[in-house]
XYZ file of C-alpha atoms in Angstrom:
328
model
C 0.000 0.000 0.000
C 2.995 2.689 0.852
C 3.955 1.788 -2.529
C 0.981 3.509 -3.941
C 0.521 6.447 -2.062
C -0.645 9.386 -4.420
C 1.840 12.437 -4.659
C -1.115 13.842 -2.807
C -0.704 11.670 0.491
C 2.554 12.116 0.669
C 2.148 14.569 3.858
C -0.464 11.811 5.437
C 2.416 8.961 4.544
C 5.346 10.854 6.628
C 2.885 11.807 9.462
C 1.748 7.446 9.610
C 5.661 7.580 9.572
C 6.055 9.336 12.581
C 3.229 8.058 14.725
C 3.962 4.570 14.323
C 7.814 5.479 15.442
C 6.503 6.951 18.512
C 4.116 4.804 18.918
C 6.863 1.903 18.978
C 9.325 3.667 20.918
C 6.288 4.596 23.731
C 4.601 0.794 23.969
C 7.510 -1.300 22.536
C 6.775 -4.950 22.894
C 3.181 -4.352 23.300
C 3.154 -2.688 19.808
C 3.383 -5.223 16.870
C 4.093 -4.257 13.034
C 1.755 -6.715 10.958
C 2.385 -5.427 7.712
C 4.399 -2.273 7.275
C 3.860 -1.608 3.207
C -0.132 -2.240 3.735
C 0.271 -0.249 6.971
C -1.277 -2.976 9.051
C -0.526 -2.642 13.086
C -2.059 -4.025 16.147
C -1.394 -3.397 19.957
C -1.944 -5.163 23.097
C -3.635 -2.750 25.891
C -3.605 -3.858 29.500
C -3.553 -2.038 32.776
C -0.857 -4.582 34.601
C 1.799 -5.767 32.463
C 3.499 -7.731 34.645
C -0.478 -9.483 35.994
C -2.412 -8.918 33.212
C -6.576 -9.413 34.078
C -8.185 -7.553 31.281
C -6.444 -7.449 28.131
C -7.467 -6.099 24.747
C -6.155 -6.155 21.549
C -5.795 -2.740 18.743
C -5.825 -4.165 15.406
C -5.530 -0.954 12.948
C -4.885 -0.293 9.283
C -4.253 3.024 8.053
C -5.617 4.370 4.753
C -3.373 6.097 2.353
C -5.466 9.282 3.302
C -4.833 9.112 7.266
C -4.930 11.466 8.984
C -5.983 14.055 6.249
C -9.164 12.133 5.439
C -9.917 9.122 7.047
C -9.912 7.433 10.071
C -7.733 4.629 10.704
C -9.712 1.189 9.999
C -9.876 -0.876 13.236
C -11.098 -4.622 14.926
C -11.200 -4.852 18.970
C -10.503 -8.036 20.201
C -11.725 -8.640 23.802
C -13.507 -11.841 24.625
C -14.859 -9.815 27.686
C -16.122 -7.152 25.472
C -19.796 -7.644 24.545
C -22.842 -5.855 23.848
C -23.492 -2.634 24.955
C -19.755 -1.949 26.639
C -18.394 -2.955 22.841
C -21.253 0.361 21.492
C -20.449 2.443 24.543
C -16.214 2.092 23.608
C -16.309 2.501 20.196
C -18.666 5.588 20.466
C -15.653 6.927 22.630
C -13.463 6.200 19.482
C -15.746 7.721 17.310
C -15.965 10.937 19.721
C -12.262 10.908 19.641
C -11.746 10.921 16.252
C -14.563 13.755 15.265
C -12.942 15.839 17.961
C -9.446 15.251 16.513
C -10.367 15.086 12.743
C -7.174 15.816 10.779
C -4.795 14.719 13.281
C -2.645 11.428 14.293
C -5.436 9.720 16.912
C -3.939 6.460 17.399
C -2.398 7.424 20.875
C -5.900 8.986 22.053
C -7.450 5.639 21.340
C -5.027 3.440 22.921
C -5.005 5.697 26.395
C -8.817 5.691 26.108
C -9.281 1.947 25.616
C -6.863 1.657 28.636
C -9.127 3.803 30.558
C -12.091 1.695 29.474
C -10.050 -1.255 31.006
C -9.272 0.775 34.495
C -13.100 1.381 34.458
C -14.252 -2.045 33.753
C -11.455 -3.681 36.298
C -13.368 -1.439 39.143
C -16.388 -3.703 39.278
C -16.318 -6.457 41.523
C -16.570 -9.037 38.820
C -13.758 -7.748 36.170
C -11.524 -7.303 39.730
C -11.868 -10.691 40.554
C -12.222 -12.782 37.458
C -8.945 -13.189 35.371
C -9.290 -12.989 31.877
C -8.884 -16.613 30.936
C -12.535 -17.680 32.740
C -14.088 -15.829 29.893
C -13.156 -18.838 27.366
C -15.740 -21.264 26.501
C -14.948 -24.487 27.664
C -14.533 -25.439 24.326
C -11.866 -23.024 23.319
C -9.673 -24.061 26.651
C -10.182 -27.450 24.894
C -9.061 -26.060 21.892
C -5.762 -24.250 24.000
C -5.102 -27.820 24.853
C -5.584 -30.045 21.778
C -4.517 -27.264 19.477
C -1.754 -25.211 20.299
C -0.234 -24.580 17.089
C -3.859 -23.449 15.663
C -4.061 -21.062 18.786
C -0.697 -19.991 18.207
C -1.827 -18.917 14.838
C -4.967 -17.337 16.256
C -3.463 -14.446 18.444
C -2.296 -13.140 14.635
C -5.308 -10.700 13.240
C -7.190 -11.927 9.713
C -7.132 -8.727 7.884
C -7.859 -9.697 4.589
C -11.722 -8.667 5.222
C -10.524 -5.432 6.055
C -8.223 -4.299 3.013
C -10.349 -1.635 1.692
C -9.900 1.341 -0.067
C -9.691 4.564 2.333
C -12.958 6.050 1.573
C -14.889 2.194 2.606
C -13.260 3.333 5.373
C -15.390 5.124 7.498
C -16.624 2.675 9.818
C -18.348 4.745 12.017
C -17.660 8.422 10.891
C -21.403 9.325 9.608
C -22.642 12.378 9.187
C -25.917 11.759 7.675
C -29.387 11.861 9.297
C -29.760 8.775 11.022
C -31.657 5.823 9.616
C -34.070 3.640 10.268
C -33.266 -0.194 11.899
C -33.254 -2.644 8.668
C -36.218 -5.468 9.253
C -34.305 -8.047 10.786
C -35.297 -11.636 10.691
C -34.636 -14.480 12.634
C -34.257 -17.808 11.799
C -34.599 -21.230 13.390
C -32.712 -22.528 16.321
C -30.531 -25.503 16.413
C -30.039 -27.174 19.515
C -27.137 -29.946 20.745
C -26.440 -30.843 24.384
C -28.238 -28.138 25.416
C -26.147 -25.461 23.371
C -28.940 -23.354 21.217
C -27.719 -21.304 18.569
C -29.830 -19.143 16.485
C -29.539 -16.968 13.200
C -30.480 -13.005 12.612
C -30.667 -11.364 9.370
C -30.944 -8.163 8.123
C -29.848 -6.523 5.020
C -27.792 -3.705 5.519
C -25.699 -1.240 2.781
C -23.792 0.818 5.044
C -21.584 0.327 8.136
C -24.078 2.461 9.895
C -26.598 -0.014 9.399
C -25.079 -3.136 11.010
C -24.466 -1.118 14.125
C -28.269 -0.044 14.144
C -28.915 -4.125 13.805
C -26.435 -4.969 16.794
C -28.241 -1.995 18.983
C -31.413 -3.229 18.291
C -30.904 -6.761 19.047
C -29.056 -6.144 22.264
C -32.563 -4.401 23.567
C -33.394 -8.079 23.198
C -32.584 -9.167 26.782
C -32.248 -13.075 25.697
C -30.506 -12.150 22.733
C -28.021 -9.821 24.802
C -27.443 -12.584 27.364
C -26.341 -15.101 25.074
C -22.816 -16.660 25.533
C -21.717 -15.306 21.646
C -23.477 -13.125 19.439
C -21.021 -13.550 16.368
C -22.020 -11.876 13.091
C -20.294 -10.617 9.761
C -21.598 -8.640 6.953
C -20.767 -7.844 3.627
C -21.558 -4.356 1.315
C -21.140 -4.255 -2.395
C -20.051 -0.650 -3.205
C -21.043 -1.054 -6.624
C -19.674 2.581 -7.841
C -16.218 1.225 -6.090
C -16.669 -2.817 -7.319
C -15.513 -3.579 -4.194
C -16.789 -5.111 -1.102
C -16.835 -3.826 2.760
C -16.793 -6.600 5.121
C -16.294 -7.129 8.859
C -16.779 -10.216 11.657
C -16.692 -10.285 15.147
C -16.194 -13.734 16.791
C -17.950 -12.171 20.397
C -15.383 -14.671 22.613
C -15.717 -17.464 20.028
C -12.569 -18.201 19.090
C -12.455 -17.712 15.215
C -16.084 -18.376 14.695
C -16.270 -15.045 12.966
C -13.626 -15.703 10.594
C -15.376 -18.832 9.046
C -19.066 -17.060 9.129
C -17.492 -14.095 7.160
C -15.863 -16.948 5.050
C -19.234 -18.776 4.355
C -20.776 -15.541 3.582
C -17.892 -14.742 0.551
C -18.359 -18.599 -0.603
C -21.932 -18.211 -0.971
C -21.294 -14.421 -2.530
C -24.065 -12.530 -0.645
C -24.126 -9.047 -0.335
C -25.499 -6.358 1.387
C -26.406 -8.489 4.277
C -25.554 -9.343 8.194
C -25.873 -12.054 9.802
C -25.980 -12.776 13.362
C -25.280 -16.019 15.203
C -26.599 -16.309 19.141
C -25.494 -19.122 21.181
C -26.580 -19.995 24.539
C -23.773 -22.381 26.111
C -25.421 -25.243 27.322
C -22.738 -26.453 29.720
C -21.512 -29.241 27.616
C -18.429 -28.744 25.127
C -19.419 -29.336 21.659
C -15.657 -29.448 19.786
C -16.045 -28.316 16.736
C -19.444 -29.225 16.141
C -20.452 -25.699 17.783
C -18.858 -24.143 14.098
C -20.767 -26.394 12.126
C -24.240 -25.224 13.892
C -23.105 -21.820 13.667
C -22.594 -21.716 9.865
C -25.535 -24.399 9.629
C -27.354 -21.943 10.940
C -26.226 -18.806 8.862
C -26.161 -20.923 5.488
C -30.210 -21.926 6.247
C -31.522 -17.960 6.948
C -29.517 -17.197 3.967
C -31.361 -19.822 2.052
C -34.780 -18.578 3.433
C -34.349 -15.209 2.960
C -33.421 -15.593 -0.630
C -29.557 -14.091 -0.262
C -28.254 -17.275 -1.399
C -28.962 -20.753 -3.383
C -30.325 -23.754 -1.820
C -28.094 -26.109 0.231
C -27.446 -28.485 -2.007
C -26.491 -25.884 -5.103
C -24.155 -24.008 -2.808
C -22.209 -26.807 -1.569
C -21.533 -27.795 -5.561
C -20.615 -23.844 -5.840
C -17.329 -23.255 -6.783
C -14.955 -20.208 -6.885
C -17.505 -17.824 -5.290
C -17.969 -15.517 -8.422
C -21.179 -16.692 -9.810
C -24.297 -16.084 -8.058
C -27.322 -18.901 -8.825
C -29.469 -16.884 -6.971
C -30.395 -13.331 -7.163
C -32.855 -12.235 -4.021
C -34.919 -9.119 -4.726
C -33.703 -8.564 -1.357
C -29.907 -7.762 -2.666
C -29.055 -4.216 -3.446
């Protein structure tokens, strides 16, 4: 990406230049270069290095246009962080960044998700409950039985977020706001007393799928559920590109291979949602087969992709054997 930068963003390349320097010489271990010509970073926040209890992890990218013109793109992973404390931080992101507009951020955000830790470790619960008894019991299975694989998962997938600066606005918006898409929700699948169940909604702008997550955390069985992991996908048809996003919600990659259904199958301009209500009994990795069972069958029923049997024989992803009226 460096390689490309437009005589233009020039200024905006030297002043990524300089932030990530200090930024390296201020956190050192703790800050990691992914990919320096895609400018790809990521940072590991805690309040106690030495006795770590709540930890988070900064994955950024920086457009070509940062600071000038875009905000940096960003993924928090925190299997503590759910719900309405995951809205409540990243509208303090978003209020960072609108108050800073035109100006390196990345230091504001890391000393304000570190306050958001100090904050959280203040409650009796977060004081007293390392980080580790947030894993399912499946993933300290999985920690076990699959080290390497683990190994490999503390490394951020950002080939979902490789967009062009302007797709990247996640949550800079400054139109009137919009109505809640119609969200659907499919049937439940139940095994040893794990439930998991599907949401849809179609959705065209980043805007939209947090409207969907707001409105089905005012849900209270929804909001209580173990995971609530979703991706989404947005064909910018002026740009022929896509903008697409997961969250795994403490479930360990399950985002990842939901996102990765959803480009197999080729939807767009969709979301979809995945509860699950931990039964108590580990499920291996049966619980990722029910989770993208569950995706693939709303899909189906809401017309965004072909029927089970024609998308399993699908190959390459490119050709679409079923159009819904639905898609945009």
């Amino acid at each position: 990406m460096a390689d490309d930068i437009n005589p233009e963003n020039e200024g905006d390349l030297q002043s990524q230049i300089e932030e990530v320097e200090a930024l390296s010489s201020i956190y050192g271990d703790e800050w990691c270069v992914i990919d320096e010509a895609s400018r790809i970073f990521c940072i590991k926040i805690s309040i106690d290095l030495e006795e770590p209890k709540l930890t988070a992890c900064l994955q950024i990218i920086l457009p070509p246009d940062y600071p000038s013109a875009s905000p940096p793109i960003y993924q928090i992973n925190a299997a503590w962080l759910r719900g309405s404390e995951r809205a409540k931080l990243a509208n303090s992101l978003e209020d960072l960044y609108v108050e800073n507009m035109g100006e390196s951020i990345l230091y504001l955000w890391v000393e304000k998700i570190r306050e958001f830790l100090v904050e959280k470790s203040r409650s009796t619960d977060a004081a007293d409950e390392p980080e580790k008894v947030n894993l399912t019991a499946e993933e300290q299975v999985d920690e076990d039985d699959d080290d390497d694989e683990d190994e490999d998962s503390d490394l951020p997938d950002f080939s979902a977020l490789k967009v062009s600066a302007e797709e990247a606005l996640l949550f800079v918006d400054h139109a009137n706001d919009e109505e809640v898409p119609p969200i659907r929700h499919g049937d439940a699948i139940t095994d040893r007393r794990s439930t998991f169940q599907p949401h849809l909604a179609p959705v065209v702008t980043p805007k939209q799928v947090k409207t969907v997550l707001e409105k089905l955390c005012e849900n209270k069985k929804i909001a209580s559920a173990t995971h609530n992991i979703y991706a989404y996908r947005i064909y910018r048809q002026d740009k022929n590109c896509f903008l697409q996003d997961c969250e795994d919600d403490g479930e360990t990659a399950a985002g990842g291979r939901l996102l990765h259904l959803m480009q197999i199958l080729d939807v767009r301009n969709v979301m979809v949602v995945v509860s699950r209500w931990y039964g108590g009994i580990q499920l291996g990795p049966d619980r990722f087969k029910h989770i993208n069972n569950c995706a693939r069958n709303i899909l189906v029923e809401e017309g965004y992709a072909a029927s089970t049997d024609d998308a399993a024989t699908k190959t390459g992803g490119k050709t679409r054997k079923a159009k819904s009226k639905k898609t945009k």
